[in-house]
Amino acid sequence: MDTHAFKVTHTDAEWRAKLTPEQYQVMRNHGTERPGSCALLHETRQGTFSCAGCDTPLFGSTLKFESGTGWPSFNDPLPGSVETTTDTSYGMTRTEVHCATCGSHLGHVFPDGPPPTGLRYCINGVALNFAPAA
């Protein structure tokens, strides 16, 4: 991911100024928020979840579901909004999800979700903003 040219870029100092310390830790250092700690976990209104780093729309609320994991979970991202890489940290292999526009770490995707896709995009809530539908 480090060699990828993203449409939105910032210096480390600019990212630190733009993001809260928790957002910076998750989005720029590939961290994970504490499960159950984000208000967006319980967001049920219709609307769009976007990247907290660049405002790119990432997930529609219609494919959000309660996974019981403690993080907002979605069946599928909006087309072209996310990219994935292989994450081999912590002695396991997972598929990392990051914003296709700014490269910020969002979470991971697992093949244990409900229909229609069978996928579970497990996303850190601090990496998201929510805009309710008009």
Rosetta silent file (secondary structure, phi, psi, omega in degrees, C-alpha in Angstrom):
SEQUENCE: MDTHAFKVTHTDAEWRAKLTPEQYQVMRNHGTERPGSCALLHETRQGTFSCAGCDTPLFGSTLKFESGTGWPSFNDPLPGSVETTTDTSYGMTRTEVHCATCGSHLGHVFPDGPPPTGLRYCINGVALNFAPAA
SCORE:     score description
SCORE:     0.000 S_00000001
   1 L     0.000  -27.459 -176.190    0.000    0.000    0.000 S_00000001
   2 L   -64.480  -26.510 -178.835    2.920    2.396    0.642 S_00000001
   3 L   -91.474   -4.567 -179.439    3.776    2.619   -3.088 S_00000001
   4 L   -75.375  134.933  176.858    0.174    3.279   -4.144 S_00000001
   5 L   -92.451  109.247 -179.654   -0.594    6.832   -5.274 S_00000001
   6 L   -91.027  151.058 -178.771   -3.846    7.864   -3.595 S_00000001
   7 L   -62.529  -39.060  178.146   -6.008   10.728   -4.856 S_00000001
   8 L  -109.890  123.192  178.103   -6.007   12.377   -1.401 S_00000001
   9 L  -132.917  152.748  176.020   -2.678   12.615    0.425 S_00000001
  10 L  -144.123  156.784  171.328   -1.442   14.495    3.473 S_00000001
  11 L   -72.446  165.745  177.347    1.808   14.734    5.361 S_00000001
  12 H   -57.968  -42.034  179.463    1.994   12.966    8.698 S_00000001
  13 H   -63.134  -39.177  178.321    1.631   16.332   10.459 S_00000001
  14 H   -66.614  -40.978  176.823   -1.478   17.154    8.396 S_00000001
  15 H   -61.501  -43.844  179.933   -3.043   13.760    9.231 S_00000001
  16 H   -62.153  -36.090  178.946   -2.334   14.333   12.932 S_00000001
  17 H   -74.063  -33.357 -176.550   -3.988   17.765   12.748 S_00000001
  18 H   -78.710  -37.362 -173.163   -7.012   16.464   10.800 S_00000001
  19 L  -102.723  154.004  171.144   -7.748   13.329   12.837 S_00000001
  20 L   -69.963  163.308  177.592   -8.347   12.757   16.530 S_00000001
  21 H   -56.266  -39.646  178.991   -5.603   10.740   18.280 S_00000001
  22 H   -67.323  -42.928  177.664   -7.807    7.613   18.185 S_00000001
  23 H   -61.379  -43.200  179.940   -8.626    8.117   14.499 S_00000001
  24 H   -60.516  -45.503 -179.688   -4.945    8.626   13.712 S_00000001
  25 H   -60.210  -43.551 -179.289   -3.989    5.428   15.566 S_00000001
  26 H   -74.114  -52.292 -168.867   -6.623    3.382   13.711 S_00000001
  27 H   -79.114  -32.966 -176.769   -6.532    4.971   10.268 S_00000001
  28 L  -104.345  -25.073  179.999   -2.831    5.757    9.826 S_00000001
  29 L  -110.472   12.248  176.632   -1.202    3.149   12.121 S_00000001
  30 L    60.246   37.108  178.638   -3.576    0.248   11.333 S_00000001
  31 L   -82.373 -174.970  178.183   -4.915    0.135   14.872 S_00000001
  32 L  -138.330  132.522  176.382   -8.237   -1.148   16.153 S_00000001
  33 L   -74.760  159.368  177.637  -10.736    0.653   18.350 S_00000001
  34 L   -63.941  132.492  179.940  -12.071   -1.075   21.447 S_00000001
  35 L   -58.066  140.168  177.523  -15.122   -3.220   20.491 S_00000001
  36 L    77.460    6.665 -173.283  -18.459   -1.643   21.344 S_00000001
  37 L   -92.718   -9.140 -174.171  -16.920    1.802   21.855 S_00000001
  38 L  -107.365  134.884  179.221  -18.313    3.672   18.848 S_00000001
  39 H   -61.473  -28.823 -178.552  -21.782    5.233   18.604 S_00000001
  40 H   -67.899  -15.499  175.000  -21.963    4.294   14.904 S_00000001
  41 H   -56.986  -36.260 -176.103  -22.193    0.651   15.937 S_00000001
  42 H  -101.807   11.049  179.640  -25.816    1.355   16.867 S_00000001
  43 L   -71.397  122.005 -177.416  -26.637    3.718   13.969 S_00000001
  44 L  -120.727   -2.574  179.478  -29.830    2.449   12.297 S_00000001
  45 L   -70.824  157.830  174.220  -30.989    5.435   10.225 S_00000001
  46 L   -72.668  139.454  178.974  -30.891    5.378    6.450 S_00000001
  47 E   164.987 -159.613 -175.072  -27.847    7.164    5.069 S_00000001
  48 E  -129.775  135.433  174.941  -24.230    6.854    4.025 S_00000001
  49 E   -97.192  127.699 -178.076  -21.080    6.019    5.968 S_00000001
  50 E  -122.993  166.403  179.847  -18.018    7.859    4.647 S_00000001
  51 E   -69.454  128.895  178.187  -14.276    7.912    5.334 S_00000001
  52 L   -70.452  -14.487 -179.919  -13.380   10.149    8.270 S_00000001
  53 L   -87.797  -31.126 -174.572  -10.112   10.952    6.517 S_00000001
  54 L  -143.093    1.580  178.229  -11.383   12.209    3.155 S_00000001
  55 L    69.750   13.553  176.158  -15.216   12.055    3.157 S_00000001
  56 L   -67.888  127.184  174.910  -15.382    9.430    0.401 S_00000001
  57 E   -61.957  129.336 -175.182  -18.733    7.571    0.619 S_00000001
  58 E  -114.548  -46.436 -173.892  -17.906    3.976    1.594 S_00000001
  59 E  -138.811  136.670  171.256  -20.997    2.054    2.740 S_00000001
  60 E   -85.690  148.787 -177.244  -24.738    2.500    2.402 S_00000001
  61 H   -67.899  -19.210 -177.965  -26.798    1.861    5.509 S_00000001
  62 H   -67.137  -21.059  179.799  -28.974   -0.708    3.732 S_00000001
  63 H  -108.361   17.656  174.571  -26.148   -3.264    3.900 S_00000001
  64 E   -86.138  142.445  178.653  -25.197   -2.593    7.539 S_00000001
  65 E  -146.182  161.119  177.971  -25.985   -5.417    9.966 S_00000001
  66 L   -87.327  111.762 -176.853  -25.445   -6.363   13.598 S_00000001
  67 L   -95.576  -12.875 -177.590  -22.656   -8.942   13.629 S_00000001
  68 L    79.190    8.306 -177.193  -22.269   -9.187   17.396 S_00000001
  69 L   -90.162  -21.864 -176.667  -18.557   -8.372   17.073 S_00000001
  70 L   100.180    2.811  176.468  -18.642   -4.855   18.548 S_00000001
  71 L  -127.930  149.578  174.478  -17.794   -3.063   15.303 S_00000001
  72 L   -57.282  134.040 -177.967  -20.047   -1.723   12.524 S_00000001
  73 E  -126.504  143.556 -176.367  -20.419   -4.462    9.922 S_00000001
  74 E  -136.138  151.542  176.038  -21.512   -4.256    6.295 S_00000001
  75 L   -76.666  -34.636 -171.566  -22.189   -6.765    3.498 S_00000001
  76 L  -161.703  141.692  175.667  -20.593   -4.746    0.729 S_00000001
  77 L   -81.523  167.736  171.802  -18.931   -1.362    0.123 S_00000001
  78 L   -66.715  145.628 -175.708  -20.045    1.168   -2.462 S_00000001
  79 L   -54.231  129.638  176.059  -18.432    0.366   -5.844 S_00000001
  80 L    75.163    4.400 -173.571  -14.793    1.483   -6.066 S_00000001
  81 L   -86.162  -25.495 -179.288  -14.721    2.958   -2.565 S_00000001
  82 E  -128.605  159.059  172.665  -12.388    0.501   -0.818 S_00000001
  83 E  -128.351  163.810 -179.579   -9.355   -1.592   -1.651 S_00000001
  84 E  -128.021  153.602  174.007   -7.935   -4.604    0.138 S_00000001
  85 E  -140.067  163.418  177.177   -4.492   -5.901    1.012 S_00000001
  86 E   -84.153  128.818  179.751   -3.228   -8.988    2.808 S_00000001
  87 E  -112.523  117.264 -179.525   -2.555   -8.389    6.509 S_00000001
  88 L  -110.033   19.755  179.223   -0.257  -10.932    8.182 S_00000001
  89 H   -71.944  161.305  176.782    0.059   -9.170   11.549 S_00000001
  90 H    60.243   26.911  174.351   -0.600  -10.950   14.840 S_00000001
  91 H    70.763   20.159  178.270    0.385  -14.349   13.427 S_00000001
  92 L  -140.186  164.743  177.006   -2.662  -14.700   11.158 S_00000001
  93 L  -109.167  122.396  178.452   -3.651  -13.854    7.604 S_00000001
  94 E  -132.667  166.221  175.880   -6.553  -11.439    7.167 S_00000001
  95 E  -103.368  111.984  179.045   -7.813   -9.168    4.419 S_00000001
  96 E   -79.034  143.973  176.689   -7.348   -5.513    5.353 S_00000001
  97 E  -113.325  129.908  175.136   -9.800   -2.911    4.035 S_00000001
  98 E  -135.535  158.910  179.941   -8.640    0.624    3.320 S_00000001
  99 E   -65.539  130.061 -179.753  -10.139    3.705    1.671 S_00000001
 100 L   -71.147  -19.282 -177.365   -9.433    3.714   -2.062 S_00000001
 101 L   -88.297  -43.272 -175.535   -9.191    7.526   -2.059 S_00000001
 102 L  -119.505   -6.896  177.650   -6.816    8.267    0.851 S_00000001
 103 L    81.513    2.837 -178.369   -5.465    4.845    1.866 S_00000001
 104 L   -64.149  137.962  175.549   -6.685    5.058    5.454 S_00000001
 105 E   -66.490  131.610  179.694   -7.058    1.750    7.288 S_00000001
 106 E  -111.369  -39.761 -176.383  -10.747    0.993    7.900 S_00000001
 107 E   164.386 -143.153 -178.730  -10.841   -2.585    9.200 S_00000001
 108 E  -138.681  160.009  175.525  -10.958   -6.105    7.750 S_00000001
 109 E  -119.187  137.048 -177.452  -13.295   -8.214    5.616 S_00000001
 110 E  -127.037  151.625 -178.112  -14.204  -11.796    6.497 S_00000001
 111 L   -88.708   36.410 -177.184  -16.136  -14.487    4.544 S_00000001
 112 L  -123.831   27.608 -179.663  -18.640  -15.147    7.370 S_00000001
 113 L   -89.807  171.491  179.697  -21.341  -12.544    6.707 S_00000001
 114 L   -79.315  170.816  173.094  -25.020  -13.022    5.883 S_00000001
 115 L   -59.211  155.734   12.229  -26.587  -12.951    2.413 S_00000001
 116 L   -87.299  -15.926 -173.658  -26.589  -11.398   -0.084 S_00000001
 117 L   -99.497  -23.639 -174.407  -22.757  -11.323   -0.257 S_00000001
 118 L    75.680    7.618 -179.624  -21.663  -13.657    2.548 S_00000001
 119 L  -105.246  153.398  174.447  -19.068  -11.030    3.481 S_00000001
 120 E  -129.181  100.128  172.907  -18.580   -9.134    6.737 S_00000001
 121 E   -80.226  105.124 -176.363  -16.767   -5.852    6.349 S_00000001
 122 E   -95.932  105.338 -167.033  -15.816   -5.277    9.984 S_00000001
 123 E  -115.716  135.328  174.622  -15.054   -1.543   10.139 S_00000001
 124 L   -65.733  123.119 -178.426  -13.685    0.655   12.912 S_00000001
 125 H   -61.218  -32.547  179.702  -16.397    3.186   13.706 S_00000001
 126 H   -67.637  -16.006  178.242  -13.864    5.977   14.350 S_00000001
 127 H   -85.411   -1.830 -175.456  -12.799    5.646   10.706 S_00000001
 128 E  -118.480  149.291  163.799  -16.333    6.543    9.597 S_00000001
 129 E  -114.002  157.413  178.006  -18.609    9.557    9.444 S_00000001
 130 E  -126.681  132.674  174.713  -22.355    9.140    8.980 S_00000001
 131 E  -120.203  115.647  178.292  -24.704   11.344    6.969 S_00000001
 132 E   -65.648  150.736  177.593  -28.418   10.554    7.311 S_00000001
 133 L   -64.761  147.966 -179.280  -30.456   10.417    4.109 S_00000001
 134 L   -72.923    0.000    0.000  -32.331   13.602    3.291 S_00000001
